[in-house]
């Protein structure tokens, strides 16, 4: 009976060891659950030794026992060294990417940004467990380049207090923190471009300042307002300054960009002079004019923009083939972006609702002209605006055949000086659910403010997919090389030793 109980206990202890190792590999986030079977297995091992106390003492005093103990110590030390080497190799892993697109490594631009960071940086992943592994795999690329980087996972369903603290509005979101920055950077586009721009933002001493000519829409929370867009700019680490041109003597030179969006009436002469002075002193202008169905009411401002080289006509771009459903062609979808790679991180479609056409006015500046959003070949610029209301919309000899530019810029020394949009309402509150529109305009502001260090990242069209190894797979690889393989070698050596001792 005693022998039977001993065999049962041996079986239970062996099963507990196996269960413990399995839990450590598959559920490392639950240390109590992992350690409980291992602790019970150790207790069971002590009980087994106590049950066979006399035999154990006799074995340890014998020559065979002494040799066995010596070999076990030697194998244990070998196991410790091997485990340490494997652990260092895993923690200090070097990545070789042999793919044509280098999709399993970071771009050279990102590596340069990471190399310049000497302060600790923490990435906090707010995401469901469904996306946690893929996001962490991407962030591991960054951690492999800089050991000052730390990655934490936070379940937004469990830690609602942290969701409120960091003002998380969508999942997944990566929060980037550093002691040198007084506020965190939130990244909602989980891509290399967005994360690296977040690192750039966390390291800069001063956030870029965007200034806007005052309009009621900045305070309007209804569909026609722009409060949602201002929120997006603030969350993207821009500082904002809404300026009443009648109440200031001049536009501050600290403004990286000065914007006039959807003006409903013309500027007074004194206001226009302040805009001219700002531009003449090297400032960057960003304007967005909407078509005016009841006659042009911004003639002075429109003429000044034409003097600078851009013409934003009072017409409407129509595209019956590629446009928002139900718009009768009046909300064209952008078919081609710029050749400066400003908008490389847009996954959805960008559309301009009731947009004017943008063209080059000064032919001498042709080499400095950059189209930023172009409609399809089937589109046209409708010069008779009332046709849109009369439902007699068709192309005639007065119209201009597409493709039509709906946004464009003029450069000076390869830097943007003037950006013109045929409509600014693409980022009105009404279209807040269309995040691609907001990302598009946000990228233009990054470019205009000189915060576009990574706009040159462009991927070639090759049929490859990045290979991400999940946390579970990495744990299996780690524990197999650190624990299971050395134990197998140890068992094999012990068996060989036993065979030789019996000869």
Tab-separated table of C-alpha atoms in Angstrom:
chain	number	residue	atom	x	y	z
A	1	UNK	CA	0.000	0.000	0.000
A	2	UNK	CA	2.870	2.290	0.910
A	3	UNK	CA	4.547	1.619	-2.407
A	4	UNK	CA	1.277	2.268	-4.250
A	5	UNK	CA	0.808	5.628	-2.463
A	6	UNK	CA	4.385	6.563	-3.274
A	7	UNK	CA	3.864	5.886	-6.994
A	8	UNK	CA	0.648	7.924	-7.009
A	9	UNK	CA	2.433	10.851	-5.346
A	10	UNK	CA	5.291	10.634	-7.860
A	11	UNK	CA	2.756	10.815	-10.696
A	12	UNK	CA	0.979	13.809	-9.109
A	13	UNK	CA	4.272	15.677	-8.581
A	14	UNK	CA	5.308	15.019	-12.186
A	15	UNK	CA	1.947	16.284	-13.479
A	16	UNK	CA	2.219	19.413	-11.294
A	17	UNK	CA	5.656	20.184	-12.732
A	18	UNK	CA	4.327	19.818	-16.300
A	19	UNK	CA	1.253	21.949	-15.568
A	20	UNK	CA	3.424	24.616	-13.944
A	21	UNK	CA	5.766	24.829	-16.922
A	22	UNK	CA	2.797	24.928	-19.316
A	23	UNK	CA	1.170	27.797	-17.395
A	24	UNK	CA	4.431	29.757	-17.248
A	25	UNK	CA	4.733	29.490	-21.040
A	26	UNK	CA	1.105	30.203	-21.935
A	27	UNK	CA	-0.044	32.560	-19.141
A	28	UNK	CA	2.971	34.555	-17.904
A	29	UNK	CA	0.683	37.473	-16.963
A	30	UNK	CA	-0.795	35.427	-14.080
A	31	UNK	CA	2.156	34.725	-11.735
A	32	UNK	CA	-0.014	33.367	-8.897
A	33	UNK	CA	-1.654	30.837	-11.188
A	34	UNK	CA	1.744	29.841	-12.631
A	35	UNK	CA	3.603	29.519	-9.338
A	36	UNK	CA	0.898	27.605	-7.452
A	37	UNK	CA	1.378	24.199	-9.207
A	38	UNK	CA	5.169	24.638	-9.154
A	39	UNK	CA	5.121	25.355	-5.409
A	40	UNK	CA	2.916	22.307	-4.801
A	41	UNK	CA	5.306	20.216	-6.922
A	42	UNK	CA	8.295	21.326	-4.826
A	43	UNK	CA	6.413	20.511	-1.611
A	44	UNK	CA	5.519	17.121	-3.080
A	45	UNK	CA	9.188	16.502	-3.945
A	46	UNK	CA	10.187	17.248	-0.313
A	47	UNK	CA	7.485	14.860	0.932
A	48	UNK	CA	8.745	12.125	-1.432
A	49	UNK	CA	12.288	12.573	-0.160
A	50	UNK	CA	11.051	12.374	3.430
A	51	UNK	CA	9.104	9.176	2.676
A	52	UNK	CA	12.296	7.609	1.334
A	53	UNK	CA	14.526	9.325	3.877
A	54	UNK	CA	16.679	6.310	4.707
A	55	UNK	CA	17.244	5.389	1.089
A	56	UNK	CA	18.080	8.995	0.173
A	57	UNK	CA	20.641	9.258	3.009
A	58	UNK	CA	22.186	5.920	2.044
A	59	UNK	CA	22.382	6.999	-1.614
A	60	UNK	CA	24.061	10.330	-0.788
A	61	UNK	CA	26.717	8.608	1.375
A	62	UNK	CA	27.612	6.064	-1.298
A	63	UNK	CA	30.250	6.622	-3.976
A	64	UNK	CA	27.558	6.427	-6.639
A	65	UNK	CA	25.502	9.069	-4.813
A	66	UNK	CA	28.457	11.394	-4.451
A	67	UNK	CA	29.281	11.068	-8.154
A	68	UNK	CA	25.619	11.585	-8.995
A	69	UNK	CA	25.435	14.734	-6.854
A	70	UNK	CA	28.629	16.041	-8.433
A	71	UNK	CA	27.273	15.467	-11.925
A	72	UNK	CA	23.938	17.069	-11.056
A	73	UNK	CA	25.711	20.186	-9.743
A	74	UNK	CA	27.855	20.292	-12.892
A	75	UNK	CA	24.827	19.935	-15.169
A	76	UNK	CA	22.956	22.528	-13.128
A	77	UNK	CA	25.776	25.050	-13.535
A	78	UNK	CA	25.924	24.272	-17.253
A	79	UNK	CA	22.146	24.754	-17.411
A	80	UNK	CA	22.404	28.128	-15.626
A	81	UNK	CA	25.087	29.360	-18.039
A	82	UNK	CA	23.121	28.157	-21.068
A	83	UNK	CA	19.922	29.739	-19.736
A	84	UNK	CA	21.737	33.028	-19.088
A	85	UNK	CA	23.158	33.077	-22.619
A	86	UNK	CA	19.732	32.346	-24.110
A	87	UNK	CA	18.073	35.002	-21.935
A	88	UNK	CA	20.592	37.660	-23.000
A	89	UNK	CA	20.160	36.629	-26.628
A	90	UNK	CA	16.388	37.045	-26.363
A	91	UNK	CA	16.523	40.376	-24.533
A	92	UNK	CA	19.282	41.808	-26.738
A	93	UNK	CA	18.032	40.352	-29.978
A	94	UNK	CA	19.360	41.626	-33.284
A	95	UNK	CA	16.975	41.586	-36.224
A	96	UNK	CA	18.026	40.652	-39.764
A	97	UNK	CA	15.449	41.600	-42.380
A	98	UNK	CA	16.114	39.960	-45.748
A	99	UNK	CA	12.781	40.983	-47.356
A	100	UNK	CA	12.777	43.283	-50.378
A	101	UNK	CA	10.527	45.822	-48.645
A	102	UNK	CA	12.201	45.582	-45.215
A	103	UNK	CA	8.770	45.161	-43.641
A	104	UNK	CA	10.177	43.314	-40.629
A	105	UNK	CA	12.444	46.182	-39.625
A	106	UNK	CA	12.279	49.932	-39.193
A	107	UNK	CA	13.193	52.437	-41.885
A	108	UNK	CA	16.494	54.288	-41.806
A	109	UNK	CA	14.689	57.538	-40.934
A	110	UNK	CA	13.098	55.916	-37.878
A	111	UNK	CA	16.396	54.384	-36.787
A	112	UNK	CA	18.033	57.817	-36.933
A	113	UNK	CA	15.265	59.289	-34.786
A	114	UNK	CA	15.611	56.478	-32.215
A	115	UNK	CA	19.416	56.821	-32.119
A	116	UNK	CA	19.091	60.451	-31.007
A	117	UNK	CA	16.901	59.563	-27.999
A	118	UNK	CA	18.829	59.184	-24.746
A	119	UNK	CA	15.973	59.649	-22.281
A	120	UNK	CA	13.663	56.868	-21.090
A	121	UNK	CA	10.478	56.471	-23.132
A	122	UNK	CA	7.422	54.434	-22.153
A	123	UNK	CA	4.897	53.070	-24.634
A	124	UNK	CA	1.524	52.331	-23.016
A	125	UNK	CA	-0.732	50.184	-25.171
A	126	UNK	CA	-4.455	50.788	-24.622
A	127	UNK	CA	-6.062	47.976	-26.567
A	128	UNK	CA	-8.134	44.849	-26.316
A	129	UNK	CA	-6.181	41.609	-26.099
A	130	UNK	CA	-7.169	40.894	-29.689
A	131	UNK	CA	-4.753	43.533	-31.031
A	132	UNK	CA	-2.211	43.539	-28.197
A	133	UNK	CA	0.247	41.070	-29.728
A	134	UNK	CA	0.478	42.762	-33.139
A	135	UNK	CA	0.929	46.219	-31.593
A	136	UNK	CA	3.565	44.959	-29.181
A	137	UNK	CA	5.369	43.237	-32.058
A	138	UNK	CA	5.641	46.579	-33.856
A	139	UNK	CA	6.847	48.349	-30.695
A	140	UNK	CA	9.401	45.589	-30.099
A	141	UNK	CA	11.153	46.805	-33.252
A	142	UNK	CA	11.649	50.132	-31.476
A	143	UNK	CA	12.711	48.512	-28.204
A	144	UNK	CA	15.334	46.420	-30.003
A	145	UNK	CA	16.893	49.662	-31.275
A	146	UNK	CA	16.946	51.437	-27.894
A	147	UNK	CA	17.074	49.776	-24.482
A	148	UNK	CA	15.715	52.965	-22.867
A	149	UNK	CA	12.304	52.095	-24.298
A	150	UNK	CA	9.747	50.334	-22.126
A	151	UNK	CA	6.446	48.760	-23.212
A	152	UNK	CA	3.381	48.407	-20.980
A	153	UNK	CA	-0.021	46.921	-21.759
A	154	UNK	CA	-3.209	48.366	-20.260
A	155	UNK	CA	-6.629	46.815	-20.760
A	156	UNK	CA	-9.021	49.782	-21.218
A	157	UNK	CA	-11.957	47.706	-19.964
A	158	UNK	CA	-10.184	47.055	-16.658
A	159	UNK	CA	-8.380	50.390	-16.108
A	160	UNK	CA	-11.092	52.963	-16.779
A	161	UNK	CA	-9.236	55.356	-14.452
A	162	UNK	CA	-6.228	55.452	-16.825
A	163	UNK	CA	-8.560	55.808	-19.814
A	164	UNK	CA	-9.935	58.979	-18.202
A	165	UNK	CA	-6.497	60.203	-17.135
A	166	UNK	CA	-5.014	59.981	-20.631
A	167	UNK	CA	-8.286	60.973	-22.381
A	168	UNK	CA	-8.383	57.848	-24.526
A	169	UNK	CA	-11.148	58.254	-27.102
A	170	UNK	CA	-10.580	55.182	-29.242
A	171	UNK	CA	-8.988	51.760	-29.032
A	172	UNK	CA	-6.301	50.876	-29.865
A	173	UNK	CA	-4.215	53.870	-28.784
A	174	UNK	CA	-0.526	54.043	-27.892
A	175	UNK	CA	0.452	56.620	-25.266
A	176	UNK	CA	4.074	57.769	-25.444
A	177	UNK	CA	5.579	59.266	-22.269
A	178	UNK	CA	8.980	60.710	-21.413
A	179	UNK	CA	10.200	62.650	-18.342
A	180	UNK	CA	11.386	65.522	-20.562
A	181	UNK	CA	7.821	66.199	-21.805
A	182	UNK	CA	5.126	67.598	-19.521
A	183	UNK	CA	2.322	65.835	-21.388
A	184	UNK	CA	2.008	62.465	-23.174
A	185	UNK	CA	1.650	61.946	-26.926
A	186	UNK	CA	-1.335	59.894	-28.107
A	187	UNK	CA	-1.005	57.804	-31.272
A	188	UNK	CA	-4.176	56.320	-32.754
A	189	UNK	CA	-2.809	55.311	-36.167
A	190	UNK	CA	-0.777	52.219	-35.202
A	191	UNK	CA	1.814	52.510	-37.957
A	192	UNK	CA	5.542	53.217	-38.059
A	193	UNK	CA	5.033	56.707	-39.482
A	194	UNK	CA	2.636	57.757	-36.704
A	195	UNK	CA	4.638	56.196	-33.859
A	196	UNK	CA	7.918	57.701	-35.031
A	197	UNK	CA	6.302	61.117	-35.429
A	198	UNK	CA	5.092	60.621	-31.850
A	199	UNK	CA	8.685	60.033	-30.745
A	200	UNK	CA	9.729	63.197	-32.577
A	201	UNK	CA	6.964	65.106	-30.798
A	202	UNK	CA	7.934	63.763	-27.365
A	203	UNK	CA	11.534	64.939	-27.869
A	204	UNK	CA	10.987	68.445	-29.206
A	205	UNK	CA	11.290	71.329	-26.757
A	206	UNK	CA	8.506	73.444	-28.265
A	207	UNK	CA	5.290	72.313	-29.919
A	208	UNK	CA	4.545	74.036	-33.245
A	209	UNK	CA	2.083	76.928	-33.041
A	210	UNK	CA	-0.852	77.021	-35.452
A	211	UNK	CA	-2.692	80.338	-35.669
A	212	UNK	CA	-6.184	80.769	-37.123
A	213	UNK	CA	-8.220	83.776	-38.148
A	214	UNK	CA	-11.219	83.819	-35.830
A	215	UNK	CA	-14.530	82.437	-37.041
A	216	UNK	CA	-17.654	81.331	-35.186
A	217	UNK	CA	-17.196	77.744	-36.372
A	218	UNK	CA	-14.327	77.253	-33.904
A	219	UNK	CA	-16.854	77.550	-31.059
A	220	UNK	CA	-19.712	75.727	-32.768
A	221	UNK	CA	-20.211	72.122	-31.632
A	222	UNK	CA	-22.923	71.408	-34.225
A	223	UNK	CA	-22.335	69.696	-37.574
A	224	UNK	CA	-21.146	72.898	-39.257
A	225	UNK	CA	-18.565	73.689	-36.552
A	226	UNK	CA	-14.870	72.818	-36.361
A	227	UNK	CA	-14.456	71.927	-32.672
A	228	UNK	CA	-13.662	68.306	-33.552
A	229	UNK	CA	-10.837	69.341	-35.853
A	230	UNK	CA	-9.351	71.663	-33.212
A	231	UNK	CA	-9.429	68.736	-30.782
A	232	UNK	CA	-7.547	66.553	-33.276
A	233	UNK	CA	-4.878	69.261	-33.696
A	234	UNK	CA	-4.452	69.626	-29.921
A	235	UNK	CA	-4.139	65.870	-29.461
A	236	UNK	CA	-1.487	65.901	-32.210
A	237	UNK	CA	0.760	68.156	-30.072
A	238	UNK	CA	0.028	71.411	-31.852
A	239	UNK	CA	-0.471	74.597	-29.887
A	240	UNK	CA	-3.387	76.657	-31.188
A	241	UNK	CA	-4.006	80.400	-31.188
A	242	UNK	CA	-7.297	81.805	-32.490
A	243	UNK	CA	-6.636	85.414	-33.569
A	244	UNK	CA	-9.139	88.209	-34.092
A	245	UNK	CA	-7.368	90.243	-36.759
A	246	UNK	CA	-9.211	93.406	-35.700
A	247	UNK	CA	-7.969	93.086	-32.120
A	248	UNK	CA	-4.217	92.636	-32.789
A	249	UNK	CA	-1.589	94.915	-34.275
A	250	UNK	CA	0.027	92.058	-36.201
A	251	UNK	CA	0.065	88.299	-36.571
A	252	UNK	CA	2.693	86.909	-34.160
A	253	UNK	CA	5.877	85.781	-35.867
A	254	UNK	CA	5.885	82.731	-33.593
A	255	UNK	CA	3.012	81.289	-35.643
A	256	UNK	CA	4.391	78.412	-37.689
A	257	UNK	CA	1.286	78.560	-39.882
A	258	UNK	CA	-1.532	81.104	-40.186
A	259	UNK	CA	-4.853	79.744	-41.464
A	260	UNK	CA	-7.957	81.337	-42.920
A	261	UNK	CA	-10.645	78.664	-43.233
A	262	UNK	CA	-14.082	79.006	-44.840
A	263	UNK	CA	-14.358	82.832	-44.665
A	264	UNK	CA	-17.956	83.953	-45.226
A	265	UNK	CA	-17.084	87.619	-45.806
A	266	UNK	CA	-14.074	89.552	-47.056
A	267	UNK	CA	-11.259	90.856	-44.878
A	268	UNK	CA	-11.078	94.545	-44.133
A	269	UNK	CA	-8.109	96.407	-45.593
A	270	UNK	CA	-6.389	96.602	-42.184
A	271	UNK	CA	-6.843	92.861	-41.662
A	272	UNK	CA	-5.530	92.028	-45.122
A	273	UNK	CA	-2.465	94.186	-44.525
A	274	UNK	CA	-1.621	92.148	-41.419
A	275	UNK	CA	-1.878	88.940	-43.452
A	276	UNK	CA	0.377	90.413	-46.148
A	277	UNK	CA	2.958	91.505	-43.567
A	278	UNK	CA	3.016	88.049	-41.984
A	279	UNK	CA	3.528	86.384	-45.364
A	280	UNK	CA	6.186	88.874	-46.501
A	281	UNK	CA	8.162	88.186	-43.316
A	282	UNK	CA	8.393	84.497	-44.210
A	283	UNK	CA	5.189	83.134	-42.686
A	284	UNK	CA	3.257	80.166	-44.086
A	285	UNK	CA	-0.334	80.727	-45.202
A	286	UNK	CA	-2.970	77.992	-45.167
A	287	UNK	CA	-6.308	78.947	-46.753
A	288	UNK	CA	-9.486	77.040	-47.506
A	289	UNK	CA	-12.253	78.703	-49.547
A	290	UNK	CA	-15.676	77.142	-50.059
A	291	UNK	CA	-17.746	77.764	-53.227
A	292	UNK	CA	-20.216	80.626	-52.793
A	293	UNK	CA	-23.526	79.878	-54.523
A	294	UNK	CA	-24.900	83.403	-54.049
A	295	UNK	CA	-21.965	85.308	-55.485
A	296	UNK	CA	-18.338	85.784	-54.453
A	297	UNK	CA	-18.080	87.656	-51.135
A	298	UNK	CA	-14.315	87.349	-50.602
A	299	UNK	CA	-13.013	89.103	-53.700
A	300	UNK	CA	-10.135	90.958	-51.988
A	301	UNK	CA	-8.804	87.878	-50.208
A	302	UNK	CA	-9.202	85.718	-53.309
A	303	UNK	CA	-7.339	88.308	-55.411
A	304	UNK	CA	-4.482	88.452	-52.911
A	305	UNK	CA	-4.056	84.658	-53.022
A	306	UNK	CA	-3.969	84.930	-56.823
A	307	UNK	CA	-1.227	87.577	-56.541
A	308	UNK	CA	0.793	85.041	-54.583
A	309	UNK	CA	0.380	82.504	-57.398
A	310	UNK	CA	-2.616	80.280	-56.541
A	311	UNK	CA	-6.127	80.594	-57.924
A	312	UNK	CA	-9.009	79.161	-55.889
A	313	UNK	CA	-11.925	79.639	-58.261
A	314	UNK	CA	-15.537	80.147	-57.249
A	315	UNK	CA	-16.683	76.975	-59.013
A	316	UNK	CA	-17.541	73.389	-58.082
A	317	UNK	CA	-15.625	70.199	-58.885
A	318	UNK	CA	-17.982	67.469	-60.132
A	319	UNK	CA	-17.090	63.784	-60.400
A	320	UNK	CA	-20.054	61.549	-61.162
A	321	UNK	CA	-17.941	58.372	-61.162
A	322	UNK	CA	-15.747	58.756	-58.070
A	323	UNK	CA	-17.668	60.669	-55.414
A	324	UNK	CA	-19.449	60.166	-52.101
A	325	UNK	CA	-22.627	58.140	-52.471
A	326	UNK	CA	-25.695	60.379	-52.738
A	327	UNK	CA	-23.747	63.568	-53.481
A	328	UNK	CA	-24.619	63.656	-57.211
A	329	UNK	CA	-20.902	64.011	-57.936
A	330	UNK	CA	-20.427	67.109	-55.750
A	331	UNK	CA	-18.223	65.344	-53.167
A	332	UNK	CA	-15.309	64.028	-55.287
A	333	UNK	CA	-13.044	61.342	-53.878
A	334	UNK	CA	-9.341	62.131	-54.144
A	335	UNK	CA	-7.801	59.887	-56.778
A	336	UNK	CA	-4.241	61.164	-56.519
A	337	UNK	CA	-2.301	62.789	-53.706
A	338	UNK	CA	0.957	64.723	-53.841
A	339	UNK	CA	4.349	63.492	-55.036
A	340	UNK	CA	5.996	64.644	-51.798
A	341	UNK	CA	4.735	61.594	-49.883
A	342	UNK	CA	2.953	63.792	-47.357
A	343	UNK	CA	-0.053	61.507	-47.091
A	344	UNK	CA	1.340	57.978	-46.972
A	345	UNK	CA	-0.558	56.835	-43.860
A	346	UNK	CA	-4.139	57.138	-45.115
A	347	UNK	CA	-6.005	53.844	-45.283
A	348	UNK	CA	-9.474	55.167	-46.171
A	349	UNK	CA	-10.804	57.493	-48.841
A	350	UNK	CA	-10.552	61.289	-48.712
A	351	UNK	CA	-13.304	63.377	-50.262
A	352	UNK	CA	-13.919	67.113	-50.734
A	353	UNK	CA	-17.605	68.036	-50.198
A	354	UNK	CA	-18.605	70.808	-52.654
A	355	UNK	CA	-15.072	71.870	-53.496
A	356	UNK	CA	-13.644	74.649	-55.642
A	357	UNK	CA	-10.865	74.001	-58.126
A	358	UNK	CA	-7.313	75.101	-57.344
A	359	UNK	CA	-4.951	76.053	-60.175
A	360	UNK	CA	-1.604	77.732	-60.733
A	361	UNK	CA	-2.089	81.430	-61.481
A	362	UNK	CA	1.526	82.456	-62.021
A	363	UNK	CA	3.045	80.265	-64.750
A	364	UNK	CA	6.538	81.374	-63.687
A	365	UNK	CA	6.068	79.411	-60.451
A	366	UNK	CA	5.241	76.150	-62.207
A	367	UNK	CA	8.275	74.359	-60.740
A	368	UNK	CA	7.110	75.363	-57.235
A	369	UNK	CA	3.526	74.186	-57.745
A	370	UNK	CA	2.548	70.969	-55.904
A	371	UNK	CA	-0.926	69.408	-56.407
A	372	UNK	CA	-2.088	67.972	-53.070
A	373	UNK	CA	-5.434	66.392	-54.025
A	374	UNK	CA	-6.618	65.609	-57.554
A	375	UNK	CA	-9.910	64.240	-58.862
A	376	UNK	CA	-10.344	61.594	-61.561
A	377	UNK	CA	-10.144	62.000	-65.332
A	378	UNK	CA	-13.956	61.831	-65.468
A	379	UNK	CA	-14.400	64.958	-63.351
A	380	UNK	CA	-14.777	68.589	-64.362
A	381	UNK	CA	-14.867	72.065	-62.827
A	382	UNK	CA	-18.431	73.344	-63.127
A	383	UNK	CA	-18.337	77.093	-63.786
A	384	UNK	CA	-22.120	77.589	-63.681
A	385	UNK	CA	-22.740	76.970	-59.997
A	386	UNK	CA	-26.516	77.306	-60.251
A	387	UNK	CA	-26.626	74.118	-62.333
A	388	UNK	CA	-25.993	72.219	-59.119
A	389	UNK	CA	-29.255	73.553	-57.696
A	390	UNK	CA	-31.305	73.314	-60.895
A	391	UNK	CA	-30.512	69.603	-61.342
A	392	UNK	CA	-29.320	70.292	-64.928
A	393	UNK	CA	-25.765	69.362	-64.072
A	394	UNK	CA	-23.727	68.482	-67.152
A	395	UNK	CA	-20.391	69.303	-68.743
A	396	UNK	CA	-20.422	72.084	-71.347
A	397	UNK	CA	-17.945	74.371	-73.157
A	398	UNK	CA	-17.699	76.767	-70.209
A	399	UNK	CA	-16.484	74.040	-67.851
A	400	UNK	CA	-12.948	72.684	-67.417
A	401	UNK	CA	-12.367	68.984	-68.022
A	402	UNK	CA	-10.571	66.947	-65.329
A	403	UNK	CA	-8.503	65.825	-63.619
A	404	UNK	CA	-8.965	68.835	-61.322
A	405	UNK	CA	-6.808	69.860	-58.384
A	406	UNK	CA	-8.831	70.484	-55.221
A	407	UNK	CA	-5.817	71.372	-53.082
A	408	UNK	CA	-2.345	72.620	-53.980
A	409	UNK	CA	0.695	74.381	-52.567
A	410	UNK	CA	3.432	76.764	-53.647
A	411	UNK	CA	6.970	76.146	-52.436
A	412	UNK	CA	9.941	78.371	-51.802
A	413	UNK	CA	13.340	76.705	-51.379
A	414	UNK	CA	11.461	73.382	-51.368
A	415	UNK	CA	9.449	74.494	-48.300
A	416	UNK	CA	5.697	75.209	-48.336
A	417	UNK	CA	4.759	78.897	-48.217
A	418	UNK	CA	1.173	78.835	-49.422
A	419	UNK	CA	-1.347	76.000	-49.170
A	420	UNK	CA	-4.792	76.343	-50.707
A	421	UNK	CA	-7.816	74.056	-50.288
A	422	UNK	CA	-10.935	74.233	-52.436
A	423	UNK	CA	-13.004	73.535	-49.334
A	424	UNK	CA	-12.270	73.440	-45.609
A	425	UNK	CA	-15.518	71.771	-44.569
A	426	UNK	CA	-14.030	68.318	-45.193
A	427	UNK	CA	-12.921	68.558	-41.520
A	428	UNK	CA	-16.184	69.987	-40.169
A	429	UNK	CA	-17.853	68.210	-37.240
A	430	UNK	CA	-20.335	66.651	-39.680
A	431	UNK	CA	-17.554	64.511	-41.145
A	432	UNK	CA	-15.807	63.623	-37.884
A	433	UNK	CA	-16.474	59.924	-38.450
A	434	UNK	CA	-14.496	60.135	-41.697
A	435	UNK	CA	-11.076	60.048	-40.023
A	436	UNK	CA	-9.212	59.893	-43.348
A	437	UNK	CA	-10.274	63.478	-44.070
A	438	UNK	CA	-8.875	64.631	-40.746
A	439	UNK	CA	-5.658	62.641	-41.192
A	440	UNK	CA	-5.194	64.177	-44.632
A	441	UNK	CA	-5.467	67.789	-43.408
A	442	UNK	CA	-3.462	66.969	-40.266
A	443	UNK	CA	-0.596	65.711	-42.447
A	444	UNK	CA	-0.720	68.955	-44.444
A	445	UNK	CA	-0.295	70.912	-41.214
A	446	UNK	CA	2.622	68.706	-40.182
A	447	UNK	CA	4.206	69.482	-43.539
A	448	UNK	CA	3.431	73.209	-43.394
A	449	UNK	CA	4.821	73.493	-39.836
A	450	UNK	CA	8.042	71.675	-40.734
A	451	UNK	CA	7.149	68.614	-38.650
A	452	UNK	CA	7.232	66.139	-41.534
A	453	UNK	CA	10.525	64.346	-40.889
A	454	UNK	CA	9.097	61.055	-42.116
A	455	UNK	CA	7.062	62.096	-45.148
A	456	UNK	CA	9.732	60.545	-47.377
A	457	UNK	CA	8.808	57.047	-46.175
A	458	UNK	CA	7.234	55.435	-49.217
A	459	UNK	CA	6.592	51.735	-49.673
A	460	UNK	CA	7.056	49.992	-53.015
A	461	UNK	CA	4.283	47.775	-54.354
A	462	UNK	CA	5.688	44.311	-53.672
A	463	UNK	CA	3.617	41.317	-52.563
A	464	UNK	CA	5.093	40.808	-49.089
A	465	UNK	CA	3.602	40.795	-45.635
A	466	UNK	CA	5.445	41.472	-42.368
A	467	UNK	CA	5.899	38.485	-40.090
A	468	UNK	CA	4.842	39.154	-36.491
A	469	UNK	CA	5.623	36.579	-33.790
A	470	UNK	CA	3.060	36.654	-30.999
A	471	UNK	CA	3.977	36.855	-27.305
A	472	UNK	CA	2.937	33.219	-26.857
A	473	UNK	CA	5.185	32.087	-29.693
A	474	UNK	CA	8.103	34.078	-28.291
A	475	UNK	CA	7.505	32.586	-24.835
A	476	UNK	CA	7.500	29.076	-26.312
A	477	UNK	CA	10.788	29.748	-28.127
A	478	UNK	CA	12.345	31.248	-24.987
A	479	UNK	CA	11.325	28.483	-22.582
A	480	UNK	CA	12.095	25.702	-25.037
A	481	UNK	CA	15.653	26.983	-25.472
A	482	UNK	CA	16.173	28.003	-21.837
A	483	UNK	CA	14.413	25.175	-19.954
A	484	UNK	CA	13.130	22.260	-22.003
A	485	UNK	CA	16.166	21.654	-24.229
A	486	UNK	CA	18.711	21.822	-21.357
A	487	UNK	CA	16.515	19.478	-19.278
A	488	UNK	CA	16.354	16.985	-22.134
A	489	UNK	CA	20.134	17.089	-22.417
A	490	UNK	CA	20.413	16.619	-18.678
A	491	UNK	CA	18.083	13.608	-18.745
A	492	UNK	CA	19.955	12.112	-21.673
A	493	UNK	CA	23.265	12.545	-19.868
A	494	UNK	CA	21.834	10.977	-16.707
A	495	UNK	CA	20.547	7.974	-18.626
A	496	UNK	CA	23.937	7.496	-20.273
A	497	UNK	CA	25.632	7.776	-16.894
A	498	UNK	CA	23.317	5.115	-15.435
A	499	UNK	CA	24.029	2.739	-18.304
A	500	UNK	CA	27.770	3.107	-17.889
A	501	UNK	CA	27.589	2.625	-14.129
A	502	UNK	CA	25.737	-0.680	-14.610
A	503	UNK	CA	28.342	-2.083	-16.994
